[in-house]
Coordinates of C-alpha atoms in Angstrom, one line a residue:
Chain A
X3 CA 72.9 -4.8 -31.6
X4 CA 73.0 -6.0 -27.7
X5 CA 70.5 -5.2 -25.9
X6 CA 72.3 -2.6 -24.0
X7 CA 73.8 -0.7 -27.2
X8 CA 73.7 -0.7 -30.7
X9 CA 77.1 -1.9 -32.6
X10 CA 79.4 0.2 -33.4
X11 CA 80.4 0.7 -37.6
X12 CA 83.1 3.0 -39.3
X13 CA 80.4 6.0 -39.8
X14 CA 79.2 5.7 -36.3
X15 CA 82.5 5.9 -34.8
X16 CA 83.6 9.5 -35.5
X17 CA 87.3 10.6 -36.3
X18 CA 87.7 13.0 -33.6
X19 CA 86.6 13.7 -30.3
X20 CA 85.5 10.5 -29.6
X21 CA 85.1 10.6 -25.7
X22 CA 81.8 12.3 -26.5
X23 CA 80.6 9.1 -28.6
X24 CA 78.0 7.0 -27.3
X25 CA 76.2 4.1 -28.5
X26 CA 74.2 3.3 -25.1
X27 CA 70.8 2.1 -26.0
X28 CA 69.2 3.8 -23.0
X29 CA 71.0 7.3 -23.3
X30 CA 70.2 7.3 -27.1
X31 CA 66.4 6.8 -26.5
X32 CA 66.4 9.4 -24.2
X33 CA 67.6 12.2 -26.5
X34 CA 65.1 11.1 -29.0
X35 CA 62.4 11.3 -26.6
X36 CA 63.3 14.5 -25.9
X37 CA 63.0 16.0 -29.0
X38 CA 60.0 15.9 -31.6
X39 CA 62.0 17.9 -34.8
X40 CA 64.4 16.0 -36.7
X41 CA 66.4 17.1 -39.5
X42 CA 66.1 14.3 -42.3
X43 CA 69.2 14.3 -44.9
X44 CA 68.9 12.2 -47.9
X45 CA 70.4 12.5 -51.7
X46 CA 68.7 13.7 -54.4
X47 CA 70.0 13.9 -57.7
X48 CA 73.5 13.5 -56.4
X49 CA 72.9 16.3 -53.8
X50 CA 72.4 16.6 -50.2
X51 CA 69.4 17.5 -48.9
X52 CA 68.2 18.0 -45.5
X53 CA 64.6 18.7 -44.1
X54 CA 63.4 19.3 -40.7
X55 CA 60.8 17.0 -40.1
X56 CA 58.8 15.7 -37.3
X57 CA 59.3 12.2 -35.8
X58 CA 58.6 10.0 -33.1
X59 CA 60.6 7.1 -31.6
X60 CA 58.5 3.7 -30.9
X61 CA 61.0 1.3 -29.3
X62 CA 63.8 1.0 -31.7
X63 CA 62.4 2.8 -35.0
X64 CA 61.9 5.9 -35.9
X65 CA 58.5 7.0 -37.2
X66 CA 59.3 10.2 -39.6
X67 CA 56.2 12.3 -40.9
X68 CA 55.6 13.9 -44.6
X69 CA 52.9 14.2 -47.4
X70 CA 52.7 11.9 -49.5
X71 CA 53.8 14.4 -52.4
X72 CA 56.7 15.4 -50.3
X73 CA 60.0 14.7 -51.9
X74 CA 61.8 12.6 -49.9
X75 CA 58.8 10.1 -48.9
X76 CA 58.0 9.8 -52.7
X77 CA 61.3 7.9 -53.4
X78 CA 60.9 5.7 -50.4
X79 CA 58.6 3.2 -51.2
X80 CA 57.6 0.1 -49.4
X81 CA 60.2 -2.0 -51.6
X82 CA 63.1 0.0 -52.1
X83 CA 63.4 2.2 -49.7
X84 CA 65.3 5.7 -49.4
X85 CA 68.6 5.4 -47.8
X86 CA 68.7 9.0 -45.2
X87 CA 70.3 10.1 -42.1
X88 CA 67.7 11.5 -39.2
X89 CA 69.6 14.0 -36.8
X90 CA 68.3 15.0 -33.4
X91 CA 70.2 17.6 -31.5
X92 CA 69.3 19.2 -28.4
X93 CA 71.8 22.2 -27.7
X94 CA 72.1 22.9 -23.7
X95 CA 74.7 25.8 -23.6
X96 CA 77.2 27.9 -24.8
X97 CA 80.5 27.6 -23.6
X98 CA 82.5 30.5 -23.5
X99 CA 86.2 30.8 -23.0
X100 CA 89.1 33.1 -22.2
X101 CA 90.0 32.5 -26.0
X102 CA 88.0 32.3 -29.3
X103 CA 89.5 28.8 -29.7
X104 CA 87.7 27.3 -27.1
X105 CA 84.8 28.5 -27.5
X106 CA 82.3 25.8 -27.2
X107 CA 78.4 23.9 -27.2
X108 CA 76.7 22.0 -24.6
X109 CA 74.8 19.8 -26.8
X110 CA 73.7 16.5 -27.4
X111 CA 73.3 15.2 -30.7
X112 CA 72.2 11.9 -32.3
X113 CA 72.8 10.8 -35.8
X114 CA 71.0 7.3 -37.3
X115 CA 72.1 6.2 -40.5
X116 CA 69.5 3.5 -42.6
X117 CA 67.3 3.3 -44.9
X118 CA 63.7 4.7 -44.4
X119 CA 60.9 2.8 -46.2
X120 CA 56.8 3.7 -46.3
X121 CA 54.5 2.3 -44.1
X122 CA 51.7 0.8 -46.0
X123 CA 49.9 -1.3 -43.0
X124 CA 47.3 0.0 -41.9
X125 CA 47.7 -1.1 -38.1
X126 CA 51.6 0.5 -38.4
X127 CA 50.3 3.6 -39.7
X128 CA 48.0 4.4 -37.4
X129 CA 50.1 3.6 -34.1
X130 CA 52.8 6.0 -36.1
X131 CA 50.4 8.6 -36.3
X132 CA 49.1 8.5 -32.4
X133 CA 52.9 8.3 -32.1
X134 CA 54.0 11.6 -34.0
X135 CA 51.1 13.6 -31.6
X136 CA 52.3 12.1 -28.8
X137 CA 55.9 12.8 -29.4
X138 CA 55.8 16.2 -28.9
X139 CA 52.8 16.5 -26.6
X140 CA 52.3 13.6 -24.4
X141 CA 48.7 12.5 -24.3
X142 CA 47.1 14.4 -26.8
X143 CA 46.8 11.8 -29.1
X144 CA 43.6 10.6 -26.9
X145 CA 42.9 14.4 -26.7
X146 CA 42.1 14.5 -30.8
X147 CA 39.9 13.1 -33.7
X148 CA 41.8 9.9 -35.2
X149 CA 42.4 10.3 -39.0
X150 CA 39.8 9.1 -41.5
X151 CA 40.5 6.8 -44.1
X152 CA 41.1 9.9 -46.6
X153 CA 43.3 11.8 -44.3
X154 CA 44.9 8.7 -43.5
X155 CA 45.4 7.7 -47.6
X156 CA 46.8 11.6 -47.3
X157 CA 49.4 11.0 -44.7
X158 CA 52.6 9.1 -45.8
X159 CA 55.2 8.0 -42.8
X160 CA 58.3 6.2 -43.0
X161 CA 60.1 3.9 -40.6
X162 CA 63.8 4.1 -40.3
X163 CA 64.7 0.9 -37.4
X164 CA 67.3 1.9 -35.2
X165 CA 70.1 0.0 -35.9
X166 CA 73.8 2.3 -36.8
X167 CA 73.1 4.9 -34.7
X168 CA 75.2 6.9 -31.9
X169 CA 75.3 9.8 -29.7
X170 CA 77.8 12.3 -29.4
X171 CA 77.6 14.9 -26.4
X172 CA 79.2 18.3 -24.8
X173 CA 78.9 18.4 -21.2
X174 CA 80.5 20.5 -18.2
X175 CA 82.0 24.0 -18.1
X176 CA 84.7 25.7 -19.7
X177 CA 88.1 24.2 -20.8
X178 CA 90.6 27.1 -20.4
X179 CA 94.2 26.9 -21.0
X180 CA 96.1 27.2 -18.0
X181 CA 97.9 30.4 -19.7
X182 CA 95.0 32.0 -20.3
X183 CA 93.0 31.9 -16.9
X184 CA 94.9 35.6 -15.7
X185 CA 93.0 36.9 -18.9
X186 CA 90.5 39.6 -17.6
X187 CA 87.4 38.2 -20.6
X188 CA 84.4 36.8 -18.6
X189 CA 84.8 32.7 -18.8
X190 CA 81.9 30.3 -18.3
X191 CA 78.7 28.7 -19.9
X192 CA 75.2 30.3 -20.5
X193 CA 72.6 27.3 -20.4
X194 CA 69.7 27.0 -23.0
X195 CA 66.5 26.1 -22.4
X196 CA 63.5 25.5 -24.7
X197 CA 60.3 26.6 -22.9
X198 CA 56.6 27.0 -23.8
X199 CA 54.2 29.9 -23.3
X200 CA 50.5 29.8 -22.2
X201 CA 48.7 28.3 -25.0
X202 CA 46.9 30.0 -27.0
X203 CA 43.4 28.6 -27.3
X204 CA 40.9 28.9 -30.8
X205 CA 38.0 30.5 -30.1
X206 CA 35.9 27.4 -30.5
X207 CA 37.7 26.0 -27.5
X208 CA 35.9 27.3 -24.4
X209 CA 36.6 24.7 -22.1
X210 CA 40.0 25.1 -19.6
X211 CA 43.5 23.8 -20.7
X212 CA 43.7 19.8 -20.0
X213 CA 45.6 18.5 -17.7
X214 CA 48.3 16.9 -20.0
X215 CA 48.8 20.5 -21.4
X216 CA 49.2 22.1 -18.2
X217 CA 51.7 19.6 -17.3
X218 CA 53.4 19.8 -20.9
X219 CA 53.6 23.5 -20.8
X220 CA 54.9 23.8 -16.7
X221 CA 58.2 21.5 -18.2
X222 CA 60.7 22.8 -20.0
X223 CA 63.4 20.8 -22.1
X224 CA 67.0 22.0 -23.4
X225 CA 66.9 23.9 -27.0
Chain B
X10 CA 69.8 37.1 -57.5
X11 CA 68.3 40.5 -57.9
X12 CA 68.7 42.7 -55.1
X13 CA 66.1 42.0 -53.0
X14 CA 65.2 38.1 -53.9
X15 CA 67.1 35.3 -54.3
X16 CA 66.7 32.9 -57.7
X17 CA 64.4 30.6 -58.0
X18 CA 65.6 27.1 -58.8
X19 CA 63.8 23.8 -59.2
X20 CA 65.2 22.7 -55.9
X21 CA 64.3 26.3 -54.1
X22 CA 60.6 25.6 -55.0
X23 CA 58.8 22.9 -53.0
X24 CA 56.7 20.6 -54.5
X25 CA 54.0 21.6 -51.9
X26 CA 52.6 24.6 -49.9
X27 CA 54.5 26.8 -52.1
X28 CA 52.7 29.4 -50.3
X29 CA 54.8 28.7 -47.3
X30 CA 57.9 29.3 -49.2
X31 CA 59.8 33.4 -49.8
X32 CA 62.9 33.6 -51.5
X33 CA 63.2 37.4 -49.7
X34 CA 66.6 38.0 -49.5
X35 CA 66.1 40.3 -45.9
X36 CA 63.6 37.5 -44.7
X37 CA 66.3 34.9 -45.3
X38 CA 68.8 36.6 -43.5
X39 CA 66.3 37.1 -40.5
X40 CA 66.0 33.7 -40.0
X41 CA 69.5 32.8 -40.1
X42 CA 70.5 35.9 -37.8
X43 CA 68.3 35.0 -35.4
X44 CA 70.1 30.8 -34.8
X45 CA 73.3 29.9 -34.5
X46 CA 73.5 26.2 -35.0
X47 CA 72.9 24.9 -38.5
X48 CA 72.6 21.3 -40.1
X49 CA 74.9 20.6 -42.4
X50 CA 74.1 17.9 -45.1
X51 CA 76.8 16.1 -47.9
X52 CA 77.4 12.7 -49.2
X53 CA 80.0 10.5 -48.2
X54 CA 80.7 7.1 -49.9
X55 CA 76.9 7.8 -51.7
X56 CA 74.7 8.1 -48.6
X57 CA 73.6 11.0 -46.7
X58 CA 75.0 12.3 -43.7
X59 CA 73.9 15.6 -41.2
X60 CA 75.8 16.7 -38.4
X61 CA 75.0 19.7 -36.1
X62 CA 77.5 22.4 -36.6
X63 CA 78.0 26.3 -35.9
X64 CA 77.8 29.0 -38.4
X65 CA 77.7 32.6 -39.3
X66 CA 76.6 34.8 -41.7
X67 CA 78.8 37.6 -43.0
X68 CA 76.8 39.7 -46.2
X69 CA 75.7 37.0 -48.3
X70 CA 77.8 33.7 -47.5
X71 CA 77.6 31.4 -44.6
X72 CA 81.0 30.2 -42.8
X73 CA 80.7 26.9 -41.1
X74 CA 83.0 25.8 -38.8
X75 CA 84.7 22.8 -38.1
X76 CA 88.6 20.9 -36.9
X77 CA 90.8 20.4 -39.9
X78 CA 90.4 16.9 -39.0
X79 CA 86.9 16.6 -39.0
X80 CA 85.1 14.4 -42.0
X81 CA 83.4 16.6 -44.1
X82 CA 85.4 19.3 -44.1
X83 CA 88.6 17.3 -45.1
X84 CA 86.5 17.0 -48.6
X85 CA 86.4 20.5 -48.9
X86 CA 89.4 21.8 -50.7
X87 CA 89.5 25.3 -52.2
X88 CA 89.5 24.3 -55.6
X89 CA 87.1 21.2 -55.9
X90 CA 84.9 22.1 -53.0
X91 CA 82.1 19.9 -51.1
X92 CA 78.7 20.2 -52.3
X93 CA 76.7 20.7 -49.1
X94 CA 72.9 21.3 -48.1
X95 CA 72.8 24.1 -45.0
X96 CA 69.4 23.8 -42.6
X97 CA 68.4 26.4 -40.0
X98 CA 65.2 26.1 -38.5
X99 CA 63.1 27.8 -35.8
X100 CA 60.2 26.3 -34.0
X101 CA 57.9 28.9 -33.2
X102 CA 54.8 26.6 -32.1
X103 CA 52.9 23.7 -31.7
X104 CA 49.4 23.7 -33.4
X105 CA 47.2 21.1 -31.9
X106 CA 44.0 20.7 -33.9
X107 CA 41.2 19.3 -33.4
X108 CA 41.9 16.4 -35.8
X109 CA 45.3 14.8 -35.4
X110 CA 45.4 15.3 -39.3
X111 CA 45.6 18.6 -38.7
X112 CA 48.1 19.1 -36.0
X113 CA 50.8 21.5 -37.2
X114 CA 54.3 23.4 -36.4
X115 CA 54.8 26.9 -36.3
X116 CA 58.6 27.2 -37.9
X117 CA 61.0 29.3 -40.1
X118 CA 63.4 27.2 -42.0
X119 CA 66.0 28.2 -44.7
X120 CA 67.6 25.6 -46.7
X121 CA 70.5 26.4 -48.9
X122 CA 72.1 24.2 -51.4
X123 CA 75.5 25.0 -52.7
X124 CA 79.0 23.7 -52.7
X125 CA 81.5 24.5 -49.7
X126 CA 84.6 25.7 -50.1
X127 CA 87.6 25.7 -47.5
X128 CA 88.7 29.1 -46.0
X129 CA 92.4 29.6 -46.9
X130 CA 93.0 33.3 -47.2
X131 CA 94.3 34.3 -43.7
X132 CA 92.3 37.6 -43.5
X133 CA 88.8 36.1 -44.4
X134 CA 89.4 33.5 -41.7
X135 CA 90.5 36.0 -38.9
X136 CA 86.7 37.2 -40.2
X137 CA 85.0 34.2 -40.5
X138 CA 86.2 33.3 -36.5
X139 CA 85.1 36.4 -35.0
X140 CA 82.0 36.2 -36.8
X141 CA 81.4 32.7 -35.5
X142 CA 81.8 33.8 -32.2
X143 CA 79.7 36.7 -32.5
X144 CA 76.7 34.4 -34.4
X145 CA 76.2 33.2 -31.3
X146 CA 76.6 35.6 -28.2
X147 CA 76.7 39.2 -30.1
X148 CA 79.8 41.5 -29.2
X149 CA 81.6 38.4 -27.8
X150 CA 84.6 38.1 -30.1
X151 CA 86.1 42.0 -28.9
X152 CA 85.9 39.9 -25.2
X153 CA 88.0 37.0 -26.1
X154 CA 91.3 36.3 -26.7
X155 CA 92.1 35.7 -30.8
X156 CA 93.3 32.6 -32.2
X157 CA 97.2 32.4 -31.9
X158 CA 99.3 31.2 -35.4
X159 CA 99.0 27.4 -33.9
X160 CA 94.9 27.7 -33.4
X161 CA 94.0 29.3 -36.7
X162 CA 95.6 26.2 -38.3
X163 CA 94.2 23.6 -36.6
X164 CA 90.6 25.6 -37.6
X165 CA 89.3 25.0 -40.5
X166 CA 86.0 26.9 -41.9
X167 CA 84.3 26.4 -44.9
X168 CA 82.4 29.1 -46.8
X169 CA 79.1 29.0 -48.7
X170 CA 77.8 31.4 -50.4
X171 CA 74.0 32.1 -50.4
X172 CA 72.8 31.6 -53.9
X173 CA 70.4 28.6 -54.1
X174 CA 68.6 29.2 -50.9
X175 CA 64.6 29.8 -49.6
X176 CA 62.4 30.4 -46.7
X177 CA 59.6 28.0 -45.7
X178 CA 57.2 28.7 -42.7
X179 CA 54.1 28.7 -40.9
X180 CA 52.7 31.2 -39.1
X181 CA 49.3 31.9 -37.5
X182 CA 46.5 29.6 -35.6
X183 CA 44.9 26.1 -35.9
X184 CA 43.3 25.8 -39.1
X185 CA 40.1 23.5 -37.8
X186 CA 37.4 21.7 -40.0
X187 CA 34.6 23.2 -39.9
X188 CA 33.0 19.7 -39.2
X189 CA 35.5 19.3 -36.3
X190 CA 34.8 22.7 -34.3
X191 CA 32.3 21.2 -32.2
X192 CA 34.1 18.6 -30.8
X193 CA 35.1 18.8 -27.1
X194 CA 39.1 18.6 -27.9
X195 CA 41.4 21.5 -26.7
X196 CA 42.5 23.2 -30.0
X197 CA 44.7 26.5 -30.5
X198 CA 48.6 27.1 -30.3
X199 CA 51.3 26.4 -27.8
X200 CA 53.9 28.7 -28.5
X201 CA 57.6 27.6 -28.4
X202 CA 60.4 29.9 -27.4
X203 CA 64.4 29.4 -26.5
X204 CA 65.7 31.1 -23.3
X205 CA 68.5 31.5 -21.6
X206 CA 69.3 30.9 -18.1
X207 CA 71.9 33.2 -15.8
X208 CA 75.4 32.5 -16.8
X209 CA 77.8 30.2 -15.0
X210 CA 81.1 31.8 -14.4
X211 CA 83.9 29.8 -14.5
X212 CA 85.8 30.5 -10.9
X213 CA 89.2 32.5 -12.8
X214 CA 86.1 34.1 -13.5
X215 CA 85.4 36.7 -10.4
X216 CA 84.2 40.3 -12.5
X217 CA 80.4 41.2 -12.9
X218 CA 78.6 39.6 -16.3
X219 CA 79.6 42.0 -19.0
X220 CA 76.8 43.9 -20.7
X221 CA 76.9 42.6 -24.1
X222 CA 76.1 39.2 -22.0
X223 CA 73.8 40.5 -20.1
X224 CA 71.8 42.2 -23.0
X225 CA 72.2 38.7 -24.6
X226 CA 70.4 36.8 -21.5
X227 CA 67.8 39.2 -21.2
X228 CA 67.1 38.3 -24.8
X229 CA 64.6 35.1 -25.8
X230 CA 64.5 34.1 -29.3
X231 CA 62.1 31.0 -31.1
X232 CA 63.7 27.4 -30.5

């Protein structure tokens, strides 16, 4: 990898489309940090499988969160590992056309490709975990009890390093033909937005909503 | 599958929080109703690999979509087929606890396991297109133009049918210690939801939004 982007390998290069490939560093990191739900592929028995999962990026890994009597995270121990693909895609709009065939997503999408093995330190593991809180709300790790040593013993995380990864993205409006732009069907994009509603507090929290809520909740981030 | 569940199969029944889990036929087709864009999982050259991709469900099968020239598809004759896993999920919430141990996600998530098999029959993929289309913005396809002779061939869909398949989610509040309730931290739920802003016409574009549209804006459903 340069330090600008990571290198480029037949399964991060796709067949088609592939003016909407990226391997940019920068513009990699900043679809993973703006998403906190991954979908975590692996093989199992010969099958695919694929999970959602929670994750959080700390410079160029991956920190992905389980059980440690969840499936996956069972065959990936500190040795071997667990070979797995970790998707992220954030979908900004639907494109629709004059015609069904080009019909189309706003989206960006990013696809790593390694193999994921436990974290048995116990320094590792606890920056993971402050990691995976802060990931999808920034600052509440400070706003939360740390694990004990038996939650922690509970808790398996894997790390999957950044290293054949790439980004593949939609952007823009509509691509009509020119034949088809006469056609009286309504033409254009509808953007999507994730948002968040006013939390919803326990009833043993009395106190008002902290400040790194109120700021997490006033933002809003594509789907 | 009976008529109102589908089978249970080792891989349908999680290892953990089997409460979380329903193999209710209706409640499965709820979830996947309500999203548009799936993960789709296989194995290529024996590692895992998920890409984001469209679908629809029509009765009791799911049609993906894809280019007749994209990767996964291309292994997904209609004879042999392409053993695929399909993920939808919803994010309905973010449960911050207390303890960062027991921080939390609100989410619906149906994972089917099957094998894919490449639309050929001209009819079923007339079918299978519209319904795409209509997955995502309902009523769409009767204001589009239909795939010509040359598009439907350079489409390719893949059907799965829903066999192998299950529900996992969480619903509900935090779920505090009771040793943690007295600690200052902000504790309850941040609800999650997916919106969508007004639409963008493209300029060929000059008539009002159409209703189905507009119905579909007006609309909100979970991330």
């Amino acid at each position: 990898m340069s330090d600008t982007a990571y290198a480029r390998t037949p399964r991060t290069v796709p067949t088609r489309s592939r003016d909407r490939a990226s391997w940019d560093r920068a513009a990699v990191h900043a679809v993973l940090d703006s998403a906190w739900v991954c979908h975590l592929g692996f093989v199992a028995d010969g099958a695919p499988v694929v999970l959602p999962t929670i994750y959080a990026r700390v410079g160029d890994a991956l920190y992905l969160h389980g059980s440690t009597g969840s499936r996956p995270l069972r065959g990936a121990g500190a040795d071997e590992g667990l070979p797995v693909c970790v998707t992220v895609t954030l979908v900004d709009g639907i494109v629709l056309a004059k015609s069904a065939f080009n019909h189309s997503v706003n989206y960006r999408s990013v696809v790593a490709h390694g193999t994921a093995f436990q974290v048995t330190d116990p320094d590792e593991l606890a920056t993971a975990l402050d990691a995976l809180v802060d990931q999808a709300v920034p600052g509440r790790s400070a706003d939360a009890r740390p694990a004990n040593a038996k939650e922690a013993a509970a808790t398996a995380v894997v790390r999957l390093d950044l290293d054949e990864v790439s980004l593949k993205s939609r952007t823009g409006g509509v691509n009509d033909d020119e034949d088809d732009l006469p056609l009286p069907h309504w033409s254009g994009v509808v953007p999507v937005r994730t948002v968040y509603a006013a939390p919803e507090p326990h009833p043993s929290t009395t106190g008002p909503v902290p400040g790194y809520l109120a700021d997490f909740v006033a933002g809003e981030l594509p789907c």
